[in-house]
mmCIF file of C-alpha atoms in Angstrom:
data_model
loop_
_atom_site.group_PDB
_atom_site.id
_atom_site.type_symbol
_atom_site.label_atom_id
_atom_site.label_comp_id
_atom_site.label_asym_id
_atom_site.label_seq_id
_atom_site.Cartn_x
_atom_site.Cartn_y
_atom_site.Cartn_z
ATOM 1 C CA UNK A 1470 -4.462 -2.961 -0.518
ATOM 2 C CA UNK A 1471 -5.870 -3.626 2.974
ATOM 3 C CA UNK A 1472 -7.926 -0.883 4.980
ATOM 4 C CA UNK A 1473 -7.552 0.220 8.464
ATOM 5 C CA UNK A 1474 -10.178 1.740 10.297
ATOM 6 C CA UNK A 1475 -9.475 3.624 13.269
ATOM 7 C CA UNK A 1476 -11.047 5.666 15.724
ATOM 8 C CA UNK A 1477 -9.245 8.418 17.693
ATOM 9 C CA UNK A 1478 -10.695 10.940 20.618
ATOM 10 C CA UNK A 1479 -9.292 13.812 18.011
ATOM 11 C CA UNK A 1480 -7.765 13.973 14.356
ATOM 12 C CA UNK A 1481 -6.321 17.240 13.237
ATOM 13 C CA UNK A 1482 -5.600 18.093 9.888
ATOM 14 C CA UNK A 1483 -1.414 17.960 10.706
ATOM 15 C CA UNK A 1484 -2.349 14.396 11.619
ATOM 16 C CA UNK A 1485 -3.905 13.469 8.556
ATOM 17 C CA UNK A 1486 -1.089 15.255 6.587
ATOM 18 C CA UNK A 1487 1.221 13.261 8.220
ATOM 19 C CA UNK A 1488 -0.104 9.947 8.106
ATOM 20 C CA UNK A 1489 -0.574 10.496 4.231
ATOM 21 C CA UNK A 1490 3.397 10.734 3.940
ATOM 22 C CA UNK A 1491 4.083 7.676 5.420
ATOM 23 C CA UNK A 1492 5.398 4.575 3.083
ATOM 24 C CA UNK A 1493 3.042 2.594 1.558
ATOM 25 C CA UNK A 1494 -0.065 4.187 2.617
ATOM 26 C CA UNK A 1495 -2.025 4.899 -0.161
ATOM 27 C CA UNK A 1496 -4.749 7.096 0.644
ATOM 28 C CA UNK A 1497 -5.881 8.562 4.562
ATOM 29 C CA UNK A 1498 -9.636 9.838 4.616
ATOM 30 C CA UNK A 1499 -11.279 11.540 7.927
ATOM 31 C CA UNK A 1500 -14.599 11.729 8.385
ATOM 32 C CA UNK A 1501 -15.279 13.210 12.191
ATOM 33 C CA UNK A 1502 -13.488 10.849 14.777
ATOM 34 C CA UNK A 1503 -12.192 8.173 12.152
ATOM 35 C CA UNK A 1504 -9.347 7.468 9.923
ATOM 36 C CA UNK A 1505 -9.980 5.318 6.965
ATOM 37 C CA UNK A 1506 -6.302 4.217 5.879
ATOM 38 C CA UNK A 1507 -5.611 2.202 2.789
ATOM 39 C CA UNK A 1508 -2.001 0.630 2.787
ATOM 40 C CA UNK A 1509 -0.001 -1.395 0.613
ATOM 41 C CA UNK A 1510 0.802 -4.241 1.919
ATOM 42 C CA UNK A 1511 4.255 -4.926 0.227
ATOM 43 C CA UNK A 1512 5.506 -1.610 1.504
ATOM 44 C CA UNK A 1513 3.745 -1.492 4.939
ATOM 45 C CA UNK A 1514 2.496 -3.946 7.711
ATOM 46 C CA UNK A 1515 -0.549 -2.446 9.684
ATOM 47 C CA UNK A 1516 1.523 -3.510 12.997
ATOM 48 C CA UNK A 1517 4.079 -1.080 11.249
ATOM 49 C CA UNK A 1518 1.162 1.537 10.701
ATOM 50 C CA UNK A 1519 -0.664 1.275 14.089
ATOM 51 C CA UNK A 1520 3.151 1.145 15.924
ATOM 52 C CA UNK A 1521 3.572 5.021 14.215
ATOM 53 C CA UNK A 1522 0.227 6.393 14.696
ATOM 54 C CA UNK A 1523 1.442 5.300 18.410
ATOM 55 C CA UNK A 1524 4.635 6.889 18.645
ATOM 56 C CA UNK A 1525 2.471 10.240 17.021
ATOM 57 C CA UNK A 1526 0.796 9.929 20.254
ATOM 58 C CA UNK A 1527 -2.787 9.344 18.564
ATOM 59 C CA UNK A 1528 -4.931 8.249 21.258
ATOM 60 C CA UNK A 1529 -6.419 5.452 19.760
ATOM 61 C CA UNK A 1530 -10.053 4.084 20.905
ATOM 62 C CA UNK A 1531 -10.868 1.133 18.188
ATOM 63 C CA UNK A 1532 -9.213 -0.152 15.204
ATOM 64 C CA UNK A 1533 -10.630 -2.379 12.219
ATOM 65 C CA UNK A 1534 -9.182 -4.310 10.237
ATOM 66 C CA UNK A 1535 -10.322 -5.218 6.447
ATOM 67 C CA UNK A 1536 -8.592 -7.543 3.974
ATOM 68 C CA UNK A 1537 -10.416 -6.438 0.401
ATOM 69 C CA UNK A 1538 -12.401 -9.001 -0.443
ATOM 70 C CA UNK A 1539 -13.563 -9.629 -4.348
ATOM 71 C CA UNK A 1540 -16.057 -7.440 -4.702
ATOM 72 C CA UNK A 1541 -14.138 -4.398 -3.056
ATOM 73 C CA UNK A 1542 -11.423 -5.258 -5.330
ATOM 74 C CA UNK A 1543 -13.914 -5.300 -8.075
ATOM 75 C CA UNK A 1544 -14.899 -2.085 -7.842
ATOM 76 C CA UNK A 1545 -11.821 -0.628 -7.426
ATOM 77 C CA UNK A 1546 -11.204 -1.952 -10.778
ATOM 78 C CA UNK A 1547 -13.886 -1.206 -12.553
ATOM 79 C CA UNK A 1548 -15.710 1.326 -10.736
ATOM 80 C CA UNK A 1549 -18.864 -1.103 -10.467
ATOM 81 C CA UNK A 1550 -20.516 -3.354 -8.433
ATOM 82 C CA UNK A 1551 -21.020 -6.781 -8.618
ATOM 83 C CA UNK A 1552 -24.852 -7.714 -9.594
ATOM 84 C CA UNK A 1553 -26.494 -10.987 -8.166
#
């Protein structure tokens, strides 16, 4: 899946809620000011995701990006990290 992390002047919990009922995301976490949102990318496009967090009216103030890389997707798999 791919990872969006965005940063918003205020997330309330209806927010959260809401963005976790949205096709094809797979998991929304908050920690203070920022949403960490995992989609799938066969179901939804982040211009998709950032074009409804819009039209919530979620006053967005930075957004990043991450493809998973091998060692994310590593981990997700087997719950370990890669050694050097």
């Amino acid at each position: 899946d791919e990872c969006a992390v965005v940063e918003v002047n205020d997330i309330s919990l209806q927010l959260v809620e809401a963005v976790k009922r949205i096709n094809g995301v797979t998991s929304c976490e908050r920690e203070r000011n920022i949403l960490t949102i995992h989609v799938d990318p066969q179901i939804l496009s982040m211009i998709k995701l950032l074009e409804m967090l819009i039209a919530k009216k979620v006053d967005i103030k930075a957004i990043n990006v991450e493809k998973p890389n091998l060692e994310k997707v590593f981990l997700l798999l087997t719950g370990k990290k890669l050694r050097d």
